[in-house]
mmCIF file of C-alpha atoms in Angstrom:
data_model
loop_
_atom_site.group_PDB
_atom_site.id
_atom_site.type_symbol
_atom_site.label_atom_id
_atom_site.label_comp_id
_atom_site.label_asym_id
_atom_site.label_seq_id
_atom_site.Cartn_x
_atom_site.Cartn_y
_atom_site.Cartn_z
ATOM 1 C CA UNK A 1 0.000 0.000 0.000
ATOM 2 C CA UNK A 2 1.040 3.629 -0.842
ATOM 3 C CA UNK A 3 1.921 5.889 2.146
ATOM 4 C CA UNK A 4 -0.800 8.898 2.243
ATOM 5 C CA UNK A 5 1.864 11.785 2.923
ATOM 6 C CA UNK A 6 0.255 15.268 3.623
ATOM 7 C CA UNK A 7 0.729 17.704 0.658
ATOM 8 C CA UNK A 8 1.851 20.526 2.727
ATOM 9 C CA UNK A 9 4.903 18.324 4.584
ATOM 10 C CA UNK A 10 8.191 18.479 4.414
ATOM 11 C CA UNK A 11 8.079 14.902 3.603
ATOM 12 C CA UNK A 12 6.259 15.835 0.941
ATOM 13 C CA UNK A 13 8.691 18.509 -0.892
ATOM 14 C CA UNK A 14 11.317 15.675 -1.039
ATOM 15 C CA UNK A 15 8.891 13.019 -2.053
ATOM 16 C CA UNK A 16 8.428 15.507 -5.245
ATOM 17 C CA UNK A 17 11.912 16.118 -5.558
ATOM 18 C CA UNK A 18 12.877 12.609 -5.778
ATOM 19 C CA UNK A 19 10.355 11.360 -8.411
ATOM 20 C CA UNK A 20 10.985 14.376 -10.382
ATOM 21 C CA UNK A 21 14.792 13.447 -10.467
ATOM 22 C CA UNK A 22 13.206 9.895 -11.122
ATOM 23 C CA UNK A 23 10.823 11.226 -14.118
ATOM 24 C CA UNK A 24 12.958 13.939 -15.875
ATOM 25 C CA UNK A 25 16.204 11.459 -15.715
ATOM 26 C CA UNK A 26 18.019 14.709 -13.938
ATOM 27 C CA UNK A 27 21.219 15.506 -12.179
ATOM 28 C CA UNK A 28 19.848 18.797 -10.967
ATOM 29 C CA UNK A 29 18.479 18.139 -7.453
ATOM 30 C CA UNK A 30 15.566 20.542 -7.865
ATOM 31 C CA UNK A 31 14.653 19.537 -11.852
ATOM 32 C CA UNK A 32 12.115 22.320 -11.869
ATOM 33 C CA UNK A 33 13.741 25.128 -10.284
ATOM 34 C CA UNK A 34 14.317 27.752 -12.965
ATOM 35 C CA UNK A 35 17.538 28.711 -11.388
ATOM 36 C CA UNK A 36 19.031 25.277 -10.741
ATOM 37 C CA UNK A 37 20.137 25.804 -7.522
ATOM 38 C CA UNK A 38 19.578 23.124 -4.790
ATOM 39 C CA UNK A 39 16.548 23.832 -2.365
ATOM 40 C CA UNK A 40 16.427 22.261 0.827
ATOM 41 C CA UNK A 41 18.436 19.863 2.348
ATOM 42 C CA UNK A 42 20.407 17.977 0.299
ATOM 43 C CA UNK A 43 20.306 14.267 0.997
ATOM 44 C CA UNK A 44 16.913 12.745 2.063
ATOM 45 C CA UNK A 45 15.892 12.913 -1.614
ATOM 46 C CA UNK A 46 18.618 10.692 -2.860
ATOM 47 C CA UNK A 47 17.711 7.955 -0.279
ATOM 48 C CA UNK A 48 14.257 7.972 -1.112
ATOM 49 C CA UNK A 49 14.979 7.427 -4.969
ATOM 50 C CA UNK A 50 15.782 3.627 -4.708
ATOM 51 C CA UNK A 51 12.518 2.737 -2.984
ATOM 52 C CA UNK A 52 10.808 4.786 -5.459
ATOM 53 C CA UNK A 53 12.667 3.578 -8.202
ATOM 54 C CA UNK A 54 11.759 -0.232 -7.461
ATOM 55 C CA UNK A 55 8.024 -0.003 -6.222
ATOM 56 C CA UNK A 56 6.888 2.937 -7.656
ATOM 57 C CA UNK A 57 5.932 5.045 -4.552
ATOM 58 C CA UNK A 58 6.931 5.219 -1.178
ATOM 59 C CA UNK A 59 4.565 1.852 0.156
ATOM 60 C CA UNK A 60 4.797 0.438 3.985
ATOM 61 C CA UNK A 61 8.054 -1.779 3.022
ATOM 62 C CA UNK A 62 9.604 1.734 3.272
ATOM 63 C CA UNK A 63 8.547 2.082 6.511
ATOM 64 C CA UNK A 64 9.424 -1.315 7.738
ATOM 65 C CA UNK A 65 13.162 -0.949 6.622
ATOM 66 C CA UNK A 66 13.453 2.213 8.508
ATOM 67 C CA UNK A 67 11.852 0.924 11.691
ATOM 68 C CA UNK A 68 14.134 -2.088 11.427
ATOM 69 C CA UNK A 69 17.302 -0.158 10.785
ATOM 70 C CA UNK A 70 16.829 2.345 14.172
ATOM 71 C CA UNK A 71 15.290 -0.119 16.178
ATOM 72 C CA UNK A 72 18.437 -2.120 15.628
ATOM 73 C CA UNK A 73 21.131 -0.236 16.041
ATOM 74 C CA UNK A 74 19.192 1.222 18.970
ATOM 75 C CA UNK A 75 19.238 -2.007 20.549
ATOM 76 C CA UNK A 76 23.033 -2.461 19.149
ATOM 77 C CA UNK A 77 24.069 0.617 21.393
ATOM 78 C CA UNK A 78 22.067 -0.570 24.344
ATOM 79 C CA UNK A 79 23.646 -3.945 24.145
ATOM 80 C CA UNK A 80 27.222 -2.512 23.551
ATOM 81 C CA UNK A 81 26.854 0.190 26.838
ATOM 82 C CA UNK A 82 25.941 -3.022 28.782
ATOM 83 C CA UNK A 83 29.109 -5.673 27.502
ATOM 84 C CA UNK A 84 31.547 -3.138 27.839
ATOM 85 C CA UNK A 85 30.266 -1.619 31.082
ATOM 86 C CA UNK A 86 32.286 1.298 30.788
ATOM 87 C CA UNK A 87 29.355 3.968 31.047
ATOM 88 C CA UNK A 88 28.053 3.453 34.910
ATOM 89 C CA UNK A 89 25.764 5.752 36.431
ATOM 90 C CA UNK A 90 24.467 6.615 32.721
ATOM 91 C CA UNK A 91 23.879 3.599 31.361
ATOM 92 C CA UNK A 92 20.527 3.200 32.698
ATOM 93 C CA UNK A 93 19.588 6.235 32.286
ATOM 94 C CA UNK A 94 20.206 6.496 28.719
ATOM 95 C CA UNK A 95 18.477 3.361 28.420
ATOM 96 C CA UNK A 96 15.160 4.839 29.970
ATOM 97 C CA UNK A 97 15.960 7.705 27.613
ATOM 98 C CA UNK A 98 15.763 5.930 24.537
ATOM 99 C CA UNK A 99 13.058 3.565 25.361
ATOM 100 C CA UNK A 100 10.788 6.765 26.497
ATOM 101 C CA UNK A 101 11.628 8.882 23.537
ATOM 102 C CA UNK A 102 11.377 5.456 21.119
ATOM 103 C CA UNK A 103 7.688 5.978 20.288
ATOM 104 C CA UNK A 104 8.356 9.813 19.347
ATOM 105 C CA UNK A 105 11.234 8.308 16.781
ATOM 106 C CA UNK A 106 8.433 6.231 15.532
ATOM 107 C CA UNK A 107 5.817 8.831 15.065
ATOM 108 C CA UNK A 108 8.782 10.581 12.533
ATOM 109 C CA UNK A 109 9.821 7.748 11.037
ATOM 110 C CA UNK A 110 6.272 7.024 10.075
ATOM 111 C CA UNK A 111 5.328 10.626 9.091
ATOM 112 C CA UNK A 112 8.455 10.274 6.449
ATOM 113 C CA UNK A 113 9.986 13.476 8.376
ATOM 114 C CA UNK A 114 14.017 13.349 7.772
ATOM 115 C CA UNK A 115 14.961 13.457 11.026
ATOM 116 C CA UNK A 116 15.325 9.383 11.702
ATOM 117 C CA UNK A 117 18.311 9.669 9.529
ATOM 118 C CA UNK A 118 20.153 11.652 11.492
ATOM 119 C CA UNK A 119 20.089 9.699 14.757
ATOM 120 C CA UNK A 120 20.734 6.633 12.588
ATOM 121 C CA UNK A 121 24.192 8.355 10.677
ATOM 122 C CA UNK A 122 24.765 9.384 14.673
ATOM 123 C CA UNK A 123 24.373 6.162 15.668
ATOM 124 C CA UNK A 124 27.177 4.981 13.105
ATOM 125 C CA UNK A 125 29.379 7.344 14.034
ATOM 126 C CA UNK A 126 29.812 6.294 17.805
ATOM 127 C CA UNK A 127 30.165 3.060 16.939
ATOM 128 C CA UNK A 128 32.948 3.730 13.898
ATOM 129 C CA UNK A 129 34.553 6.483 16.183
ATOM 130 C CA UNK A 130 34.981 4.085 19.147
ATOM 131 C CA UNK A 131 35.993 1.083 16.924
ATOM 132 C CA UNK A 132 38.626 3.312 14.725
ATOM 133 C CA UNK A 133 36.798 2.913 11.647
ATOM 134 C CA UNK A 134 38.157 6.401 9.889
ATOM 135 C CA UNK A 135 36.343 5.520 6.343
ATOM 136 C CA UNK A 136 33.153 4.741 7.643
ATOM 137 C CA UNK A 137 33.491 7.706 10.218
ATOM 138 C CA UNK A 138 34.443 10.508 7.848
ATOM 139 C CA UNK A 139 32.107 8.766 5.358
ATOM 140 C CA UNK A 140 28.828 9.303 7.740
ATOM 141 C CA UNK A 141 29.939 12.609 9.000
ATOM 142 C CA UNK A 142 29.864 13.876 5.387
ATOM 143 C CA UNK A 143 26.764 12.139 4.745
ATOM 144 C CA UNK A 144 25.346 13.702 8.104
ATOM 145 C CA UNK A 145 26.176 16.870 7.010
ATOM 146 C CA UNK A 146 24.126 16.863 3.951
ATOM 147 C CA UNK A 147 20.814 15.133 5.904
ATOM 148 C CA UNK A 148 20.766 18.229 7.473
ATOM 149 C CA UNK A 149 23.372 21.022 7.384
ATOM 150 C CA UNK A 150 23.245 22.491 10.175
ATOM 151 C CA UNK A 151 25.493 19.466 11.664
ATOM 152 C CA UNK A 152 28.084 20.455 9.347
ATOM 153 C CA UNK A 153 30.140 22.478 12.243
ATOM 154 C CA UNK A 154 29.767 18.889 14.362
ATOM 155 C CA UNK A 155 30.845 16.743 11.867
ATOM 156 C CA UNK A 156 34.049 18.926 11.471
ATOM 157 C CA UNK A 157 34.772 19.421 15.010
ATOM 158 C CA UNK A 158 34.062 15.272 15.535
ATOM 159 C CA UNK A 159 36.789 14.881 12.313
ATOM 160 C CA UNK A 160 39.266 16.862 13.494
ATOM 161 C CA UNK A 161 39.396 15.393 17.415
ATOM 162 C CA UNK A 162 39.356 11.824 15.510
ATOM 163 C CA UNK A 163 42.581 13.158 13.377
ATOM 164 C CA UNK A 164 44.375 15.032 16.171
ATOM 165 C CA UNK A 165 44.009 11.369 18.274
ATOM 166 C CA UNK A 166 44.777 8.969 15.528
ATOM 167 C CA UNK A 167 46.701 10.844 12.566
ATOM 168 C CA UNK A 168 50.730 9.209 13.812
ATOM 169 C CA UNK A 169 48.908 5.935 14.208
ATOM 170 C CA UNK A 170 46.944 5.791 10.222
ATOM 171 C CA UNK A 171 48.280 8.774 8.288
ATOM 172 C CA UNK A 172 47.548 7.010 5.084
ATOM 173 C CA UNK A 173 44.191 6.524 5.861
ATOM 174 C CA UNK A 174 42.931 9.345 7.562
ATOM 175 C CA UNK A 175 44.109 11.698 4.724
ATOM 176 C CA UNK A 176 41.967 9.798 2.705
ATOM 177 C CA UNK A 177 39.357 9.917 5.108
ATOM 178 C CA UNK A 178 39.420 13.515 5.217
ATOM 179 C CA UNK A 179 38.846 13.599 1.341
ATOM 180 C CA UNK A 180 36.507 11.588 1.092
ATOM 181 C CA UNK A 181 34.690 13.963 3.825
ATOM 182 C CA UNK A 182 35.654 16.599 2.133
ATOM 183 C CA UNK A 183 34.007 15.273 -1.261
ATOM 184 C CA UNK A 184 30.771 14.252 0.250
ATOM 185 C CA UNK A 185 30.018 17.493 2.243
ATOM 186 C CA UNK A 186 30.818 19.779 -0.465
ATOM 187 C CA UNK A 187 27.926 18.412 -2.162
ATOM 188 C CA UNK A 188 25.643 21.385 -2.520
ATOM 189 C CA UNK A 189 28.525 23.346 -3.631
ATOM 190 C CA UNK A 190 29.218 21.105 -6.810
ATOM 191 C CA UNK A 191 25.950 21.134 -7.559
ATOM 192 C CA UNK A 192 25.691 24.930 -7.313
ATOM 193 C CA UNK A 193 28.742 25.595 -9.606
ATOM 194 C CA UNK A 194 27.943 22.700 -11.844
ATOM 195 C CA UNK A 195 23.830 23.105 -12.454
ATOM 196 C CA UNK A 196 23.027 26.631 -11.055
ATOM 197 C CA UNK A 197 22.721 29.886 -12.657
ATOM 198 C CA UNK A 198 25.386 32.383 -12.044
ATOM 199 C CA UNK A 199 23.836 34.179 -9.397
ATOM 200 C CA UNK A 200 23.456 30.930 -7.249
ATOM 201 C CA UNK A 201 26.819 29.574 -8.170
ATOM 202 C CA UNK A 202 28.743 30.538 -5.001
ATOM 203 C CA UNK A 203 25.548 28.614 -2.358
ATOM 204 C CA UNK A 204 26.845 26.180 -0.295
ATOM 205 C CA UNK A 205 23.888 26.221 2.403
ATOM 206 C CA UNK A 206 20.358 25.673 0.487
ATOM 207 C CA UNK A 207 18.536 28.309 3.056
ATOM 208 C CA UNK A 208 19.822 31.305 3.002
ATOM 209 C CA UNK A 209 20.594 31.842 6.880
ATOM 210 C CA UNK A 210 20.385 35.355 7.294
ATOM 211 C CA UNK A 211 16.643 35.438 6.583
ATOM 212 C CA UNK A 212 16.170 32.973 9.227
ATOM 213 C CA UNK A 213 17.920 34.523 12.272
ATOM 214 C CA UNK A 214 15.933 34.424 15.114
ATOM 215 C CA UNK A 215 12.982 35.497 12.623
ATOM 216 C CA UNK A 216 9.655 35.591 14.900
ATOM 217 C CA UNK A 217 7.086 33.417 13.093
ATOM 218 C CA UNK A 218 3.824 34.852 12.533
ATOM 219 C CA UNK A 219 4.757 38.191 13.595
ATOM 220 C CA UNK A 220 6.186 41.423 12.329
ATOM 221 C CA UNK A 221 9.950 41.598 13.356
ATOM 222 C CA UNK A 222 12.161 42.032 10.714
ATOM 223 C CA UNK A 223 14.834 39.316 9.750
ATOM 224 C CA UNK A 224 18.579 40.836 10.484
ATOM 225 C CA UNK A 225 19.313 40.536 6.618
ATOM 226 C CA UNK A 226 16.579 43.134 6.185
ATOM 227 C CA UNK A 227 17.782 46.086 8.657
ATOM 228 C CA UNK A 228 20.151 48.714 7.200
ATOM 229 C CA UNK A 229 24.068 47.339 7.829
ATOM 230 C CA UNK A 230 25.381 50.481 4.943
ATOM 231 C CA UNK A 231 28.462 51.134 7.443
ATOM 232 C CA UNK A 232 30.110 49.420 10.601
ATOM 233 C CA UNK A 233 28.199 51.801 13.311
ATOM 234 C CA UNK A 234 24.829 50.959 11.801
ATOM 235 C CA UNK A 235 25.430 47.106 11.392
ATOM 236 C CA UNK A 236 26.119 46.536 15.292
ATOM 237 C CA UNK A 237 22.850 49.061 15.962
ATOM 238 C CA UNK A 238 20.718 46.592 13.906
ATOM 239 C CA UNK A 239 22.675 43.855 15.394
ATOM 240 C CA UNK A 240 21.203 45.161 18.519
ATOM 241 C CA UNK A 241 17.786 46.119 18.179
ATOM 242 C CA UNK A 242 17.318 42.952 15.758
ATOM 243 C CA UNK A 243 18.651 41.093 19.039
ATOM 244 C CA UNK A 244 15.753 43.414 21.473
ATOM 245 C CA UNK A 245 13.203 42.566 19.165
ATOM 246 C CA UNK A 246 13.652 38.905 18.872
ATOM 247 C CA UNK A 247 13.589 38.222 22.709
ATOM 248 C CA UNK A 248 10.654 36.373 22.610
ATOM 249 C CA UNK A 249 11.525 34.205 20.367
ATOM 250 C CA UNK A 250 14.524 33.369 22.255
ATOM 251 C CA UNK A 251 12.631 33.194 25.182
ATOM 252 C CA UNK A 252 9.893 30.646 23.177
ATOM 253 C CA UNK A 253 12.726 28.583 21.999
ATOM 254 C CA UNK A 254 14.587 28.014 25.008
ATOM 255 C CA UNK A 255 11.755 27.464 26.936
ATOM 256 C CA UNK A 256 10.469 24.562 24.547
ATOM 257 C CA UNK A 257 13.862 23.058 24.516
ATOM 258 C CA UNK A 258 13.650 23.113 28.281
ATOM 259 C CA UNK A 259 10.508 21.432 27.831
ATOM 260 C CA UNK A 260 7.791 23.509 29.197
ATOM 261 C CA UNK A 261 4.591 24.245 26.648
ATOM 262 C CA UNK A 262 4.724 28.217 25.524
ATOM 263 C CA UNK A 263 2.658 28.660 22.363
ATOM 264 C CA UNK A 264 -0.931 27.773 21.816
ATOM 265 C CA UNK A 265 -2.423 24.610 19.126
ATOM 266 C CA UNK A 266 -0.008 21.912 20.047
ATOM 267 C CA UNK A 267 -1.547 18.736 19.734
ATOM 268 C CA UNK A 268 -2.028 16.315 23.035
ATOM 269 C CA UNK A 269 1.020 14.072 21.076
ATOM 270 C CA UNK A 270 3.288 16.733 21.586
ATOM 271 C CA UNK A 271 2.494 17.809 24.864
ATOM 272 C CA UNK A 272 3.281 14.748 25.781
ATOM 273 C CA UNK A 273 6.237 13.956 24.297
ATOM 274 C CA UNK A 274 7.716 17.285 24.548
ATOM 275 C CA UNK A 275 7.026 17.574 28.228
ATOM 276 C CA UNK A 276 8.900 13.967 28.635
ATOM 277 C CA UNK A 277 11.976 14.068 26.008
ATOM 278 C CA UNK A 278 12.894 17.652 26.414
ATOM 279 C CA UNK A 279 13.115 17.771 30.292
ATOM 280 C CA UNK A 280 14.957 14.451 30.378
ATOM 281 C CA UNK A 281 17.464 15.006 27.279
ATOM 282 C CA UNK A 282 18.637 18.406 28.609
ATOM 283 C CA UNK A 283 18.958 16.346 32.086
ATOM 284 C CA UNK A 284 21.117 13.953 30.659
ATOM 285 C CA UNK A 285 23.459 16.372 28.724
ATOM 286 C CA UNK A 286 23.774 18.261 32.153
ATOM 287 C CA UNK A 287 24.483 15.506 33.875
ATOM 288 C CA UNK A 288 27.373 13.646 31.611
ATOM 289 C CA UNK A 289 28.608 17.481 31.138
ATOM 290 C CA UNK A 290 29.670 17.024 34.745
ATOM 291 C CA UNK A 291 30.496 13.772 35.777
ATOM 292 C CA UNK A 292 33.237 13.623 32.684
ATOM 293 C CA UNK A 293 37.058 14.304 33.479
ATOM 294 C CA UNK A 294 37.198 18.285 33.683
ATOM 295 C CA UNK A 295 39.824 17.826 31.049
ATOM 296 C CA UNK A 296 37.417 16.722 28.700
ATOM 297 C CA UNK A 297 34.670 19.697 29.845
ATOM 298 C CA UNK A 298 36.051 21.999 27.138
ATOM 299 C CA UNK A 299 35.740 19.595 24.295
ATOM 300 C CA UNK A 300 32.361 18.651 25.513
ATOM 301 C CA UNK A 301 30.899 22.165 26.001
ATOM 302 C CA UNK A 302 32.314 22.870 22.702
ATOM 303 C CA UNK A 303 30.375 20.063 21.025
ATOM 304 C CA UNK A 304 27.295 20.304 23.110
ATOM 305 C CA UNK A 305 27.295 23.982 21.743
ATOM 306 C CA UNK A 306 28.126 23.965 18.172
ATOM 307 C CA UNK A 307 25.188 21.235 17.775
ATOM 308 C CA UNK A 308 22.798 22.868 19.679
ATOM 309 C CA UNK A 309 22.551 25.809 18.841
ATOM 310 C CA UNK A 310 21.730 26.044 15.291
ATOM 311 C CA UNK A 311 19.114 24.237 15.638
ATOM 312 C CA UNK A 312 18.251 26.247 18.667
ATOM 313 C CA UNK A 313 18.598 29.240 16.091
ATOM 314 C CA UNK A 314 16.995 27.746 12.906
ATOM 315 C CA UNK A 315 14.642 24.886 14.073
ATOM 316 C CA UNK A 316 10.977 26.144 14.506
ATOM 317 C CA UNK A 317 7.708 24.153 14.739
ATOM 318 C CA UNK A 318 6.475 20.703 14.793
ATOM 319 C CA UNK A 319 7.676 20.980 18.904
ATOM 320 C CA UNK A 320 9.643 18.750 19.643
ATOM 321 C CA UNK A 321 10.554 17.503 16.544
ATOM 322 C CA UNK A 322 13.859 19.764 17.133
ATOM 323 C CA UNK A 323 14.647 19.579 20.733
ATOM 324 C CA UNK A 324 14.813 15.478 20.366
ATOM 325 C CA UNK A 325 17.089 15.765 17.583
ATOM 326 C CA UNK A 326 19.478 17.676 19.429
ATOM 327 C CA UNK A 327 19.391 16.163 22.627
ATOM 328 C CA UNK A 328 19.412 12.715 20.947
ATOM 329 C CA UNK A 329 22.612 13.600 18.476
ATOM 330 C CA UNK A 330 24.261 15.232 21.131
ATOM 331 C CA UNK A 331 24.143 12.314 24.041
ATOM 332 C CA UNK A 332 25.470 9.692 20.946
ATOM 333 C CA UNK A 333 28.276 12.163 20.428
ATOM 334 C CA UNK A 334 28.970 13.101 24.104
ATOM 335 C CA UNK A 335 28.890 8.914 24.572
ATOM 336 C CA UNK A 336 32.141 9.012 22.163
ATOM 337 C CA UNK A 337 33.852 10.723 25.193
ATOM 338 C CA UNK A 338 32.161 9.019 28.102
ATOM 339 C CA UNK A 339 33.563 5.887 26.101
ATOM 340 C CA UNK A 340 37.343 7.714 25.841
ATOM 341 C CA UNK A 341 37.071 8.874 29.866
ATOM 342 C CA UNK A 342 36.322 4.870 30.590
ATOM 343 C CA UNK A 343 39.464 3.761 28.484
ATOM 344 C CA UNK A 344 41.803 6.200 30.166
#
């Protein structure tokens, strides 16, 4: 049976990219965009071609393969915490965490949302990072960078800790690693000089990010790319009043990644789930933040922050669709250093 996906989805926009890549036999990612550049992010599309390809739609097999593939290596991690007992006082709960935040996973996985994928590539890269699997590990942090770019700065700062600890030991093969990184992630950039018009050439990101900062949604503040910036003294002014007049949006935002219910029309589904995986994933980070070596602190703060907060910045709606893939992401990568402060 086809999957019924809702028009006005983000599953849907990929959904049409993909069999319009499919129908038009087309390099360009976005076949019909008059100006060739890519739109959205990058990857998601490209996975869902195969199944498309071979049944003709999206149908309930799709869904079955990516239930089986999380569930899996969810139950691969679990299993691999409790063999090597090196992760006490967390293990359990990061066990209750996943099991109580496995049903939300499910909800996305079966709404086609993109997000799955992420904690999936995240997945891969604990367990290639821990086992010293450079290819595989610069191969998903590339390919994590293009589900959704905002993980870009994570999946350089996670390459360049795995070089700095293992470059004397595997020269050969980290150098290569780092190409192949290199190659993957530049992705949108290719495509951009290779299939865009001339205006677009130069795009790496496919939103621009400027007319997202800290935009209020369904109000009247302006986006920072739209204030005046003609000389020094007037960009910091609009630096600051664009910073006054988003307030409560940072003050929406940090409250729902806190977990506590600010705007008005969420659904029973998310109150739920957003009062129980946001509370509890911010807990968690908190709590490995500061039972890890104090050597380690800066290296975690600096992780915990760079993938955070874009999404803290950029990720808005569908509560909390955003919060649980940052919290989720994060305590994978954080494990890579619980697992390093148990091998010391």
């Amino acid at each position: 049976n086809e999957i019924d996906i809702d028009n006005n989805s983000d599953p849907s926009r990929y959904y049409t990219y993909a069999r319009q890549i499919i129908e038009l036999k087309s390099l360009n990612a976005n076949p019909l965009n008059p100006y060739g550049y890519l739109i959205d992010q990058p990857l998601y599309r490209y996975y869902l071609i195969p199944f498309i390809a071979i049944f003709g739609k999206l149908n309930y097999f799709f869904l079955f393969f990516n239930l089986s593939i999380f569930f899996l290596l969810t139950i691969k991690f679990v299993e691999y915490l409790k063999i090597n007992k090196k992760f006490e006082n967390y293990e359990k709960l990061l066990i209750f965490y996943f099991l109580l935040s496995s049903a939300y996973i499910a909800k996305n996985i079966l709404s086609v949302q993109l997000e799955w994928l992420c904690i999936v590539f995240s997945f891969i890269i604990f367990f290639s990072y821990v086992n010293k699997k450079a290819y595989v590990l610069f191969l998903f942090l590339g390919l994590l960078a293009l589900q959704r770019q905002n993980y870009i700065l994570v999946s350089i700062f996670i390459g360049i800790i795995y070089t700095l600890e293992n470059f004397y030991d595997a020269k050969s093969t980290i150098i290569k690693s780092i190409f192949l990184f290199i190659l993957i992630s530049s992705f949108p950039l290719i495509h951009n000089i290779l299939l865009a018009d001339s205006d677009y050439k130069i795009r790496y990101f496919s939103l621009k990010i400027g007319l997202l900062f800290f935009q209020n949604p369904g109000t009247d503040v302006e986006t920072f790319i739209q204030r005046e910036q003609s000389s020094f003294l007037v960009f910091i002014k609009s630096l600051y009043l664009h910073l006054v007049d988003s307030l409560p949006t940072m003050k929406i935002r940090l409250l729902e990644f806190l977990g506590i219910e600010i705007r008005p029309n969420y659904t029973i589904y998310q109150k739920v789930f957003g009062l129980l995986v946001s509370p509890l994933g911010f807990f968690l980070i908190i709590y490995i933040f500061f039972i890890t070596n104090r050597n380690l602190n800066i290296y975690l703060f600096s992780l915990i922050i760079i993938n955070i907060f874009p999404l803290f910045v950029l990720g808005d709606g569908n509560w909390p669709r955003f919060q649980y893939l940052s919290y989720h992401s994060t305590i994978l990568f954080i494990s890579i250093w619980m697992y390093k402060r148990a091998n010391k």
